[in-house]
Amino acid sequence: MASSESAQCQEHDDNWTDTITHHNIDDVDDETDCGIGRCKPKALRRCATMPVYTGFHSVNALMTATLSFYITSQVTTLERQFGFNSSQTGVILAANDVGFLLIVLFVSFITNKVHIPRALGFFTLLFGLSGFVCALPHFMFGAPSPSLPPTGVDPANLSGMVSAVPSRSLLGQICDGVNHTVLDCHSSTEDGGGSKEEEEKGDSRAHARAGTALAVIATGMVLQGVGKTPRTSFTTTYVDANVPRVKTGFYMGIIIAVGIVGPGLGLALGGFFSSIYVTLEDTDMKYRNPNWIGAWWLGFIVFGACACVCALPLFFFPRRMRKQGHEEREVNVTELPKAQTENKVVGRRLSHLVKGFLGAIWRLCTNPVYMCTVLSVCFELMSGAGVYAFSPKYIENLFSFPAWKANMALAGMTLGACSIGTFIGGYLTKRFKMGPAISLTFATVIVAICLTLNCLQIAFKCDQPWLYNSPGPLSSPETTMSDCMEGCGCDDTDYFPVCGGDGRTFFSPCHAGCKGSVRGSYVNCTCIPGGLAEAGTCDYSCDMFYPYVVTYCVNTLLSTFAIVPKLIIYMRGVEERDKPLALGFHSFMTSVAGWMLGPICFGKLIDSACIQWGDSCTGGGACRLYDNVKLRWTMYGYGALFQTAGFILIILAAITARITNKFQKNTMASAGGDTLLTSVGGR
């Protein structure tokens, strides 16, 4: 049995013996047969077709489009567990573009020199590994248990209450007449002199853990960016080289369409995992508890494992399909010595290559229509990437949604709008035969509408509730209520909101006069009629969320309409020889100025809207409370400012094109539909 299988694995096709020498038969079969090494069963040859490859690679395209969006859904969770501020999470969100930019030019250079399916398999495995790396901080540092044993008093004396002095990390401060939770920055724990409670409050350990976690997650995101780098260049080249040119767009369209599902899937599963406590334990803790931590690490494990499994079939696909003609195969074989000869003079040609590259860059940078359009997109993406990165946090704070629900809402909006919008944009381009001039006009109108919708989103809000007995700027005007918490010894820096049975939100259980807790609820609250309260703010959601969702979807939908028309501008606004570099330079610029800088800039801006930080001797930690009015104007006000800059630039491009008659000689016949379709899935 073993010998027959071995014979099968070493069997070769003899159909080419009349066109190439026997010496090269193994090389031809090695490039066109499915399998690894010398094991290439004849039965696998039927799988060496583009439809089969498209099916397998489409799943890989979907997997490699998930993590950069999944981590967006976990911003609030990561901030709660590790004390990150928005600036730090912005760095994490931008780290995948660092990895992308590190090797994107090198990957483009080696595209025609590697076994593309196997290289894609390797990079997909690397992408899967990045998911495991991102999940490491959970296993390195653990997470607080949702249920702690009674401490401080005998539960029997409180008729079932868990504790009169519960863990601050999960239940906040209780009114007991003694301030147990004031942060002591001067207490020393050296030589075992400090208590366990003091050690847990120490800044050095918390900051060291946060810094290490930040570095590990950022490293994982860099690897994730590296893993997805060849997704477009390798795939497009492989498909285009193995099917008739007129079918390239068809197969790439399938791969892109499936890949577009990735962001929505990442956000949807992010919402689901956010509804599971980080330790996977059952708990009485409610989702609205300020210290609820979702199972953020689980998504990285799931997507990482799926990517590794989905990568394996790619290693079995051949270097090229069997659909090439005999003459082409002979040329490939006979030209090999010539290629080897050319390698000997590569040093002499290197200087000419560098000069040609720099010359092409100069031509692009001095092309006003092209550069204005590219810079316009950079400003638009800086706004879009920044707003999108923190949209879950925005929805959670502005509309009183728990994290999992905010992620689910965003997943539905993104999946529908992006997929439908990209398809409609491509259809409109083909249906109305848009040339570069019409495409530029169309893109200008779309940018103007999106700018208007962005400004409109500022109007949609829910009123932020007063915080009763609060020492901060959101304090209720009812100052007479403070009498009910006298003698509680409350820490005015320990923000832990609770919702009373009367629908009012208090600064903390202590500020509500609560003297105990049972199963995550608070009892004997002297400031609340009935004496009961729940962790978290009271629900202050309103009907304005639905207009916000509609506007958000329409804005996203329309913005994707302009993707294909703008690609026409990039290609038809430059010389024929500069088209490939024009697309690559566009991807490079948008990655640097848009996808990478956007989350970092908006992270810093959002931090400025924080009015209550987590306790820290150095002022660091996660933001516990935002001024929703300032947050709203920061998110969409600065977003509108960036979009206005993009709108001005694209108007300049349109005016310049009209004055110089830039597109007068361009026609739709030269538009190259395949290139357009394959470029849609670039970044």
XYZ file of C-alpha atoms in Angstrom:
683
model
C 0.000 0.000 0.000
C 2.802 2.366 0.958
C 4.732 1.556 -2.222
C 1.692 2.248 -4.437
C 1.109 5.617 -2.743
C 4.770 6.460 -3.185
C 4.571 5.562 -6.846
C 1.501 7.723 -7.236
C 3.209 10.690 -5.552
C 6.162 10.409 -7.980
C 4.096 10.008 -11.146
C 4.604 12.704 -13.822
C 2.665 13.844 -16.840
C 4.203 12.752 -20.176
C 2.037 14.974 -22.379
C 4.789 17.562 -22.777
C 7.588 15.261 -23.998
C 7.192 16.533 -27.571
C 7.746 20.182 -26.680
C 10.411 20.196 -23.935
C 13.322 17.975 -23.054
C 13.051 15.160 -20.561
C 15.413 17.108 -18.291
C 12.769 19.777 -17.733
C 9.692 17.562 -17.249
C 10.108 17.513 -13.473
C 10.418 21.300 -13.396
C 7.233 21.807 -15.414
C 5.215 19.370 -13.297
C 6.661 20.881 -10.138
C 5.251 24.240 -11.183
C 1.840 23.039 -12.368
C 0.888 20.098 -10.126
C -0.801 20.382 -6.751
C 1.120 19.062 -3.779
C 4.218 19.646 -1.688
C 7.686 18.382 -2.523
C 7.656 15.099 -4.451
C 4.210 14.196 -3.165
C 1.894 15.358 -5.943
C -0.950 12.847 -6.337
C -2.554 12.809 -9.754
C -5.984 13.134 -8.122
C -5.077 16.643 -6.930
C -4.525 17.934 -10.463
C -8.210 18.647 -10.872
C -7.878 21.117 -7.998
C -5.285 23.180 -9.858
C -7.926 25.497 -11.293
C -8.686 29.124 -10.677
C -12.235 28.533 -9.328
C -10.853 26.197 -6.651
C -8.040 28.583 -5.803
C -10.485 31.496 -5.658
C -12.687 29.604 -3.217
C -9.843 28.826 -0.814
C -8.161 32.190 -1.088
C -11.430 34.088 -0.599
C -11.659 32.588 2.884
C -8.074 33.718 3.560
C -8.937 37.216 2.327
C -11.825 37.240 4.783
C -9.628 36.090 7.679
C -6.871 38.639 7.018
C -9.438 41.466 7.046
C -10.734 40.781 10.555
C -8.226 41.602 13.301
C -7.640 45.273 12.479
C -11.397 45.789 12.842
C -11.884 43.354 15.703
C -9.480 45.276 17.909
C -11.553 48.402 17.277
C -14.423 46.674 19.067
C -12.203 46.009 22.092
C -10.906 49.540 22.725
C -13.014 50.116 25.854
C -12.266 46.652 27.208
C -8.493 47.021 26.817
C -8.604 50.418 28.467
C -10.460 49.000 31.452
C -8.179 46.029 31.980
C -4.794 47.660 31.405
C -5.512 51.308 32.132
C -4.721 52.479 28.592
C -5.787 55.957 27.586
C -7.136 56.707 24.120
C -3.719 57.866 22.904
C -2.262 54.457 23.749
C -5.092 52.536 22.113
C -4.629 54.784 19.094
C -1.034 53.570 18.883
C -2.246 49.957 18.987
C -4.774 50.617 16.233
C -2.095 52.233 14.067
C 0.520 49.524 14.675
C -0.806 47.236 11.932
C -0.092 49.970 9.368
C 3.470 50.163 10.651
C 3.887 46.489 9.776
C 2.198 47.060 6.426
C 4.505 49.926 5.512
C 7.668 48.134 6.629
C 7.648 45.596 3.803
C 5.014 46.716 1.276
C 7.615 47.918 -1.250
C 9.777 44.812 -0.779
C 6.774 42.518 -1.216
C 5.801 44.326 -4.410
C 9.352 43.858 -5.711
C 9.508 40.080 -5.096
C 6.008 39.303 -6.389
C 7.239 37.770 -9.661
C 10.109 35.937 -7.966
C 8.307 33.716 -5.459
C 5.922 30.775 -5.375
C 2.873 32.977 -4.794
C 0.402 30.462 -3.267
C 2.984 29.202 -0.781
C 4.119 32.737 0.014
C 0.496 33.697 0.666
C 0.151 30.651 2.884
C 3.232 31.683 4.853
C 2.004 35.252 5.343
C -1.440 33.993 6.373
C 0.220 31.764 8.985
C 2.113 34.823 10.194
C -1.202 36.659 10.399
C -2.614 33.834 12.520
C 0.445 33.960 14.770
C -0.159 37.669 15.305
C -3.538 36.842 16.834
C -1.910 34.573 19.418
C 0.662 37.276 20.214
C -2.068 39.873 20.800
C -3.804 37.504 23.235
C -0.645 36.890 25.295
C -1.187 39.690 27.875
C -4.285 37.893 29.151
C -2.247 34.769 29.909
C 0.722 36.764 31.173
C -1.156 38.980 33.630
C -4.519 37.305 34.147
C -7.705 39.186 34.966
C -9.783 39.916 38.079
C -12.227 37.199 39.059
C -15.875 38.293 38.834
C -16.714 36.684 42.170
C -14.635 37.252 45.293
C -14.945 35.676 48.753
C -16.466 37.779 51.570
C -14.022 40.084 53.309
C -14.140 42.508 56.180
C -17.280 41.351 58.009
C -19.253 38.243 58.763
C -21.865 37.860 55.983
C -24.285 36.359 58.498
C -24.478 39.696 60.274
C -25.719 41.385 57.091
C -28.513 38.963 56.165
C -26.894 37.669 53.014
C -24.868 40.722 52.026
C -21.569 39.827 50.444
C -19.522 42.463 52.219
C -19.707 45.874 53.793
C -16.193 46.505 52.453
C -16.137 44.754 49.060
C -13.341 44.764 46.539
C -12.873 48.213 45.117
C -11.919 46.779 41.734
C -15.324 45.218 41.144
C -17.876 46.836 43.467
C -16.592 50.306 44.239
C -16.443 51.968 47.642
C -19.159 51.274 50.232
C -20.357 53.720 52.880
C -18.878 52.450 56.151
C -17.582 55.601 57.814
C -13.929 54.911 56.989
C -12.228 55.824 53.729
C -10.666 52.501 52.750
C -9.933 53.378 49.150
C -8.080 56.677 49.077
C -5.047 56.204 46.868
C -1.867 56.480 48.935
C 1.038 57.383 46.679
C 3.479 57.595 49.575
C 2.940 54.176 51.101
C 5.940 51.911 50.811
C 5.805 48.233 50.144
C 9.517 47.673 50.181
C 10.865 44.864 52.294
C 7.356 43.530 52.772
C 6.375 46.593 54.793
C 3.170 47.292 52.818
C -0.104 45.459 52.928
C -1.441 43.469 50.016
C -4.075 46.138 49.417
C -1.355 48.803 49.193
C 0.656 46.693 46.774
C -2.339 46.334 44.480
C -2.798 50.119 44.517
C 0.865 50.820 43.773
C 1.451 52.712 40.543
C 4.703 51.018 39.518
C 3.217 47.557 39.104
C 0.117 48.777 37.250
C 2.114 50.941 34.874
C 4.711 48.219 34.250
C 1.923 45.795 33.392
C 0.212 48.325 31.123
C 3.456 49.179 29.353
C 4.324 45.536 28.749
C 0.806 44.719 27.577
C 0.872 47.685 25.228
C 4.192 46.550 23.753
C 3.020 42.950 23.285
C -0.301 43.865 21.673
C 1.367 46.472 19.445
C 3.928 43.857 18.369
C 1.107 41.489 17.471
C -0.585 44.215 15.440
C 2.664 44.944 13.589
C 2.885 41.244 12.675
C -0.740 41.402 11.604
C 0.115 44.269 9.249
C 3.025 42.295 7.814
C 0.808 39.244 7.365
C -1.756 41.064 5.246
C 0.750 43.022 3.124
C 0.839 40.680 0.068
C -2.925 40.203 0.028
C -3.442 42.410 -3.036
C -0.185 42.355 -4.996
C 0.362 38.583 -4.797
C -3.267 37.671 -5.400
C -3.767 40.035 -8.328
C -0.554 38.915 -10.021
C -1.337 35.203 -9.587
C -4.895 35.475 -10.868
C -3.966 37.717 -13.790
C -1.143 35.377 -14.859
C -3.302 32.246 -14.860
C -6.584 33.288 -16.473
C -7.518 35.222 -19.614
C -7.177 38.944 -18.905
C -10.906 39.525 -19.355
C -11.634 37.163 -16.430
C -9.230 38.738 -13.939
C -11.853 41.184 -12.721
C -14.395 38.406 -12.260
C -12.215 36.294 -9.964
C -10.811 39.293 -8.102
C -14.341 40.592 -7.646
C -15.260 37.348 -5.860
C -12.212 37.533 -3.591
C -12.841 41.196 -2.770
C -16.549 40.620 -2.147
C -15.838 37.842 0.349
C -13.036 39.857 1.968
C -15.391 42.777 2.585
C -17.314 40.538 5.007
C -14.205 40.425 7.246
C -14.679 43.789 8.998
C -18.320 43.078 9.758
C -17.471 39.598 11.043
C -14.724 41.005 13.253
C -17.040 43.585 14.797
C -19.916 41.125 15.212
C -17.785 38.565 17.040
C -16.239 41.430 18.970
C -19.701 42.302 20.234
C -20.384 38.677 21.152
C -17.100 38.226 23.035
C -17.675 41.547 24.815
C -20.779 40.012 26.378
C -18.670 37.224 27.961
C -16.630 38.033 31.064
C -12.871 37.991 30.475
C -12.245 34.939 32.677
C -15.126 33.000 31.041
C -16.657 32.534 34.511
C -20.321 32.908 35.374
C -20.940 36.136 37.224
C -23.699 38.236 38.701
C -21.927 41.343 37.433
C -24.020 43.358 34.966
C -22.828 44.619 31.588
C -23.224 48.208 32.794
C -20.777 47.669 35.635
C -17.971 50.218 35.018
C -15.409 47.456 35.509
C -17.000 44.848 33.259
C -14.223 43.362 31.092
C -15.207 41.359 28.052
C -13.316 38.301 26.761
C -11.244 40.414 24.367
C -8.489 37.796 24.059
C -10.863 35.103 22.829
C -11.388 36.776 19.451
C -7.659 36.912 18.779
C -7.373 33.195 19.520
C -10.343 32.303 17.315
C -9.286 34.419 14.339
C -5.642 33.394 14.728
C -6.492 29.683 14.752
C -8.875 30.032 11.797
C -6.236 31.889 9.775
C -3.649 29.155 10.442
C -6.076 26.420 9.364
C -7.211 28.315 6.262
C -3.590 28.952 5.222
C -2.710 25.268 4.859
C -4.521 24.556 1.545
C -2.593 27.359 -0.179
C 0.682 25.464 0.211
C -0.670 22.739 -2.099
C -1.493 24.978 -5.071
C 1.026 25.033 -7.959
C 3.272 27.909 -8.905
C 1.157 28.291 -12.046
C -1.897 26.703 -13.589
C -1.828 24.362 -16.630
C -3.677 26.726 -18.934
C -0.609 28.284 -20.581
C 0.291 27.413 -24.170
C 3.187 25.240 -25.322
C 5.143 28.108 -26.850
C 4.882 30.125 -23.676
C 6.235 27.221 -21.658
C 9.152 26.802 -24.064
C 9.962 30.485 -23.763
C 9.913 30.254 -19.994
C 12.365 27.347 -20.091
C 14.710 28.650 -22.757
C 14.807 32.174 -21.343
C 16.050 30.959 -17.965
C 19.735 31.133 -18.974
C 19.133 34.667 -20.229
C 17.680 35.662 -16.892
C 20.696 34.150 -15.161
C 22.949 36.168 -17.452
C 21.080 39.343 -16.636
C 21.565 38.704 -12.926
C 25.301 39.110 -13.456
C 24.866 42.729 -14.486
C 22.208 43.592 -11.895
C 24.645 45.849 -10.074
C 25.186 47.922 -13.214
C 21.430 48.267 -13.737
C 20.731 49.151 -10.107
C 21.711 52.790 -10.526
C 19.437 53.113 -13.552
C 16.618 51.504 -11.562
C 17.066 53.943 -8.695
C 17.160 56.909 -11.053
C 14.041 55.669 -12.809
C 12.234 55.210 -9.488
C 13.164 58.663 -8.221
C 12.197 60.174 -11.539
C 8.784 58.525 -11.397
C 8.257 59.756 -7.823
C 9.167 63.273 -8.940
C 6.680 63.117 -11.817
C 3.929 62.044 -9.413
C 4.758 64.688 -6.812
C 4.766 67.439 -9.430
C 1.449 66.291 -10.916
C -1.063 68.697 -9.285
C -4.223 66.765 -10.177
C -2.862 63.459 -8.914
C -1.312 64.876 -5.731
C -4.354 66.978 -4.814
C -6.578 63.912 -5.201
C -4.259 61.698 -3.136
C -3.883 64.300 -0.375
C -7.653 64.793 -0.379
C -8.140 61.092 0.270
C -5.483 61.208 3.005
C -7.426 63.895 4.902
C -10.692 62.040 4.390
C -9.178 58.817 5.711
C -7.584 60.623 8.637
C -11.095 61.671 9.602
C -12.762 58.370 8.705
C -10.144 56.112 10.314
C -10.103 58.193 13.501
C -13.869 58.338 13.847
C -14.279 54.681 12.966
C -11.594 53.543 15.426
C -13.421 55.088 18.378
C -17.016 54.684 17.197
C -17.758 51.838 19.674
C -16.618 54.063 22.551
C -18.621 56.976 21.118
C -21.832 54.953 20.853
C -21.276 53.492 24.307
C -20.916 56.899 25.945
C -23.231 59.087 23.855
C -26.173 56.703 23.643
C -25.806 54.677 26.863
C -25.093 51.369 25.099
C -23.141 48.514 26.726
C -19.948 47.653 24.828
C -21.277 44.459 23.239
C -24.387 46.188 21.950
C -22.375 49.091 20.528
C -20.140 46.642 18.652
C -23.092 44.733 17.245
C -24.699 47.957 16.024
C -21.459 49.086 14.391
C -20.952 45.666 12.761
C -24.357 45.815 11.099
C -23.822 49.354 9.870
C -20.334 48.679 8.514
C -21.010 45.363 6.809
C -24.051 46.561 4.931
C -22.813 50.009 3.959
C -19.283 49.062 2.842
C -20.177 46.014 0.781
C -23.184 47.580 -0.925
C -21.463 50.925 -1.450
C -18.368 49.469 -3.099
C -20.495 47.381 -5.447
C -22.760 50.293 -6.406
C -19.771 52.577 -6.981
C -18.218 50.091 -9.405
C -21.547 49.559 -11.137
C -22.165 53.293 -11.601
C -18.689 53.724 -13.044
C -19.350 51.058 -15.651
C -23.009 51.920 -16.280
C -22.368 55.589 -17.042
C -18.962 54.993 -18.622
C -17.206 57.455 -16.377
C -14.003 58.849 -17.773
C -11.470 60.646 -15.583
C -13.149 64.062 -15.895
C -16.590 62.759 -14.939
C -15.071 60.624 -12.190
C -13.395 63.694 -10.671
C -16.669 65.626 -10.728
C -18.540 62.676 -9.232
C -15.948 62.264 -6.457
C -16.122 65.990 -5.639
C -19.899 65.844 -5.229
C -19.631 62.740 -3.009
C -17.031 64.404 -0.770
C -19.283 67.454 -0.388
C -22.275 65.314 0.615
C -20.217 63.270 3.099
C -18.903 66.485 4.664
C -22.483 67.699 5.125
C -23.555 64.405 6.699
C -20.539 64.463 9.012
C -21.567 67.894 10.291
C -25.149 66.676 10.680
C -24.023 63.853 12.979
C -22.978 66.424 15.569
C -26.661 67.190 16.172
C -27.602 63.653 17.216
C -27.146 63.218 20.962
C -28.707 62.048 24.182
C -28.564 64.299 27.234
C -25.911 63.188 29.675
C -27.512 62.626 33.101
C -26.567 64.505 36.235
C -24.349 62.726 38.730
C -25.907 63.044 42.156
C -23.602 63.808 45.085
C -20.783 64.208 42.572
C -17.739 66.373 43.350
C -17.163 66.926 39.610
C -18.507 69.198 36.854
C -21.580 67.027 36.184
C -22.860 67.384 39.734
C -26.603 67.662 40.198
C -27.888 71.073 41.344
C -29.668 69.313 44.234
C -27.001 69.982 46.859
C -29.260 69.145 49.789
C -28.885 65.436 49.063
C -25.346 65.373 50.414
C -26.716 65.108 53.947
C -27.682 61.473 53.341
C -24.036 60.415 52.912
C -22.538 62.211 55.862
C -20.090 60.068 57.799
C -19.504 57.693 54.881
C -15.904 58.816 54.304
C -16.291 58.712 50.515
C -13.311 59.066 48.204
C -14.152 61.847 45.739
C -11.682 60.434 43.187
C -13.201 56.947 43.111
C -15.758 57.290 40.313
C -17.927 54.182 40.160
C -21.449 55.156 38.997
C -24.514 53.359 40.345
C -28.107 53.651 39.202
C -30.628 54.037 41.991
C -34.056 52.471 41.943
C -35.463 55.985 41.444
C -33.650 56.377 38.105
C -30.908 58.724 39.345
C -27.197 58.120 38.771
C -24.869 58.566 41.756
C -21.121 59.149 41.681
C -20.390 55.908 43.555
C -22.070 53.447 45.954
C -20.551 55.398 48.826
C -21.951 58.688 47.504
C -25.365 57.006 47.379
C -25.002 55.972 51.022
C -25.006 52.238 50.196
C -23.829 50.139 53.127
C -23.664 46.708 51.517
C -23.962 44.636 48.366
C -25.483 41.339 47.389
C -24.950 39.591 44.056
C -23.611 42.716 42.421
C -26.469 44.941 43.606
C -26.302 47.523 46.387
C -28.602 47.644 49.404
C -29.330 49.922 52.361
C -28.608 53.040 50.266
C -29.662 55.994 52.431
C -29.800 58.471 49.517
C -32.155 56.346 47.423
C -35.839 55.703 48.141
C -36.137 51.935 48.566
C -32.392 51.656 49.267
C -31.501 49.639 46.127
C -29.021 50.409 43.333
C -27.251 48.688 40.432
C -23.718 49.203 39.147
C -23.408 51.505 36.149
C -25.171 54.615 34.955
C -28.917 54.680 34.494
C -30.087 54.201 30.926
C -30.167 57.630 29.305
C -30.607 56.421 25.722
C -33.006 58.328 23.478
C -34.592 58.235 20.056
C -31.702 60.197 18.528
C -29.691 57.006 18.167
C -31.767 55.898 15.200
C -31.254 59.095 13.144
C -27.568 58.780 13.996
C -27.481 55.213 12.660
C -29.240 56.213 9.431
C -26.871 59.139 8.869
C -23.843 57.008 9.693
C -24.891 54.324 7.207
C -25.655 56.798 4.436
C -22.336 58.568 5.027
C -20.397 55.286 4.877
C -22.371 54.114 1.853
C -21.761 57.287 -0.145
C -18.073 57.461 0.773
C -17.531 54.021 -0.773
C -19.286 55.141 -3.976
C -16.203 57.199 -4.842
C -13.589 54.432 -4.455
C -13.588 53.236 -8.065
C -13.984 56.717 -9.635
C -10.961 57.915 -7.667
C -8.948 54.956 -8.935
C -9.736 56.108 -12.476
C -8.343 59.531 -11.589
C -5.137 58.007 -10.189
C -4.489 55.974 -13.315
C -5.653 58.419 -15.970
C -4.042 61.447 -14.355
C -0.479 60.105 -14.739
C 1.719 58.908 -17.577
C 1.195 55.358 -18.781
C 4.566 54.237 -17.416
C 3.744 55.588 -13.945
C 0.393 53.832 -13.429
C 1.601 50.944 -11.216
C 3.667 53.267 -9.053
C 0.786 55.759 -8.881
C -1.421 53.103 -7.271
C 1.361 51.977 -4.938
C 2.223 55.544 -3.931
C -1.471 56.163 -3.227
C -1.595 53.117 -0.929
C 1.582 54.218 0.828
C 0.367 57.781 1.406
C -3.085 56.782 2.631
C -1.591 54.228 5.011
C 0.796 56.768 6.528
C -1.361 59.887 6.595
C -4.756 58.252 6.977
C -4.948 54.815 8.556
C -1.881 55.243 10.771
C -2.066 58.879 11.905
C -5.866 59.024 12.123
C -6.321 56.796 15.215
C -3.302 58.362 16.947
C -4.504 61.947 16.412
C -8.080 61.170 17.406
C -6.893 59.232 20.446
C -5.179 62.349 21.764
C -8.167 64.517 20.925
C -10.597 62.171 22.678
C -8.428 62.171 25.800
C -9.009 65.923 26.011
C -12.742 65.249 26.547
C -12.099 63.151 29.670
C -13.226 64.654 32.985
C -12.560 61.706 35.326
C -9.427 59.585 35.049
C -8.680 56.351 36.822
C -6.772 56.773 40.090
C -3.073 57.093 39.467
C -0.214 58.809 41.273
C 1.096 60.049 37.921
C -2.274 60.958 36.445
C -2.342 58.088 33.965
C -4.810 55.274 33.497
C -8.015 54.868 31.542
C -10.675 57.543 31.314
C -13.670 56.697 33.496
C -15.993 59.542 32.495
C -16.252 61.732 29.406
C -17.946 65.052 28.901
C -20.310 63.833 26.201
C -20.825 67.298 24.728
C -17.096 67.803 24.294
C -16.658 64.226 23.077
C -19.308 64.756 20.409
C -17.757 67.986 19.137
C -14.275 66.497 19.294
C -15.136 63.396 17.264
C -17.206 64.981 14.531
C -15.949 68.553 14.786
C -12.350 67.617 14.061
C -13.596 65.002 11.622
C -15.405 67.732 9.695
C -12.265 69.887 9.817
C -10.161 67.164 8.186
C -12.876 66.469 5.626
C -13.067 70.169 4.779
C -9.353 70.116 3.969
C -9.962 67.084 1.735
C -12.883 68.835 0.034
C -10.770 71.920 -0.723
C -8.002 69.757 -2.199
C -10.293 67.805 -4.495
C -11.867 71.072 -5.709
C -8.358 72.293 -6.522
C -7.779 69.059 -8.443
C -10.991 69.606 -10.446
C -10.126 73.247 -11.207
C -6.580 72.345 -12.234
C -7.783 69.522 -14.476
C -10.238 71.874 -16.213
C -7.710 74.698 -16.685
C -4.985 72.408 -18.040
C -7.361 70.140 -20.026
C -5.709 67.254 -18.200
C -8.236 64.623 -19.227
C -9.200 65.957 -22.631
C -7.582 63.128 -24.535
C -8.582 60.375 -22.134
C -11.434 58.074 -23.044
C -13.287 55.319 -21.254
C -11.827 52.847 -23.721
C -8.475 53.145 -21.980
C -9.930 52.710 -18.517
C -8.775 49.107 -17.988
C -11.639 47.643 -16.005
C -9.622 44.719 -14.616
C -7.144 47.034 -12.954
C -9.942 48.969 -11.328
C -11.529 45.908 -9.835
C -8.286 44.522 -8.529
C -7.332 47.807 -6.967
C -10.486 48.105 -4.890
C -9.188 45.614 -2.365
C -5.825 47.317 -1.989
C -5.667 48.561 1.553
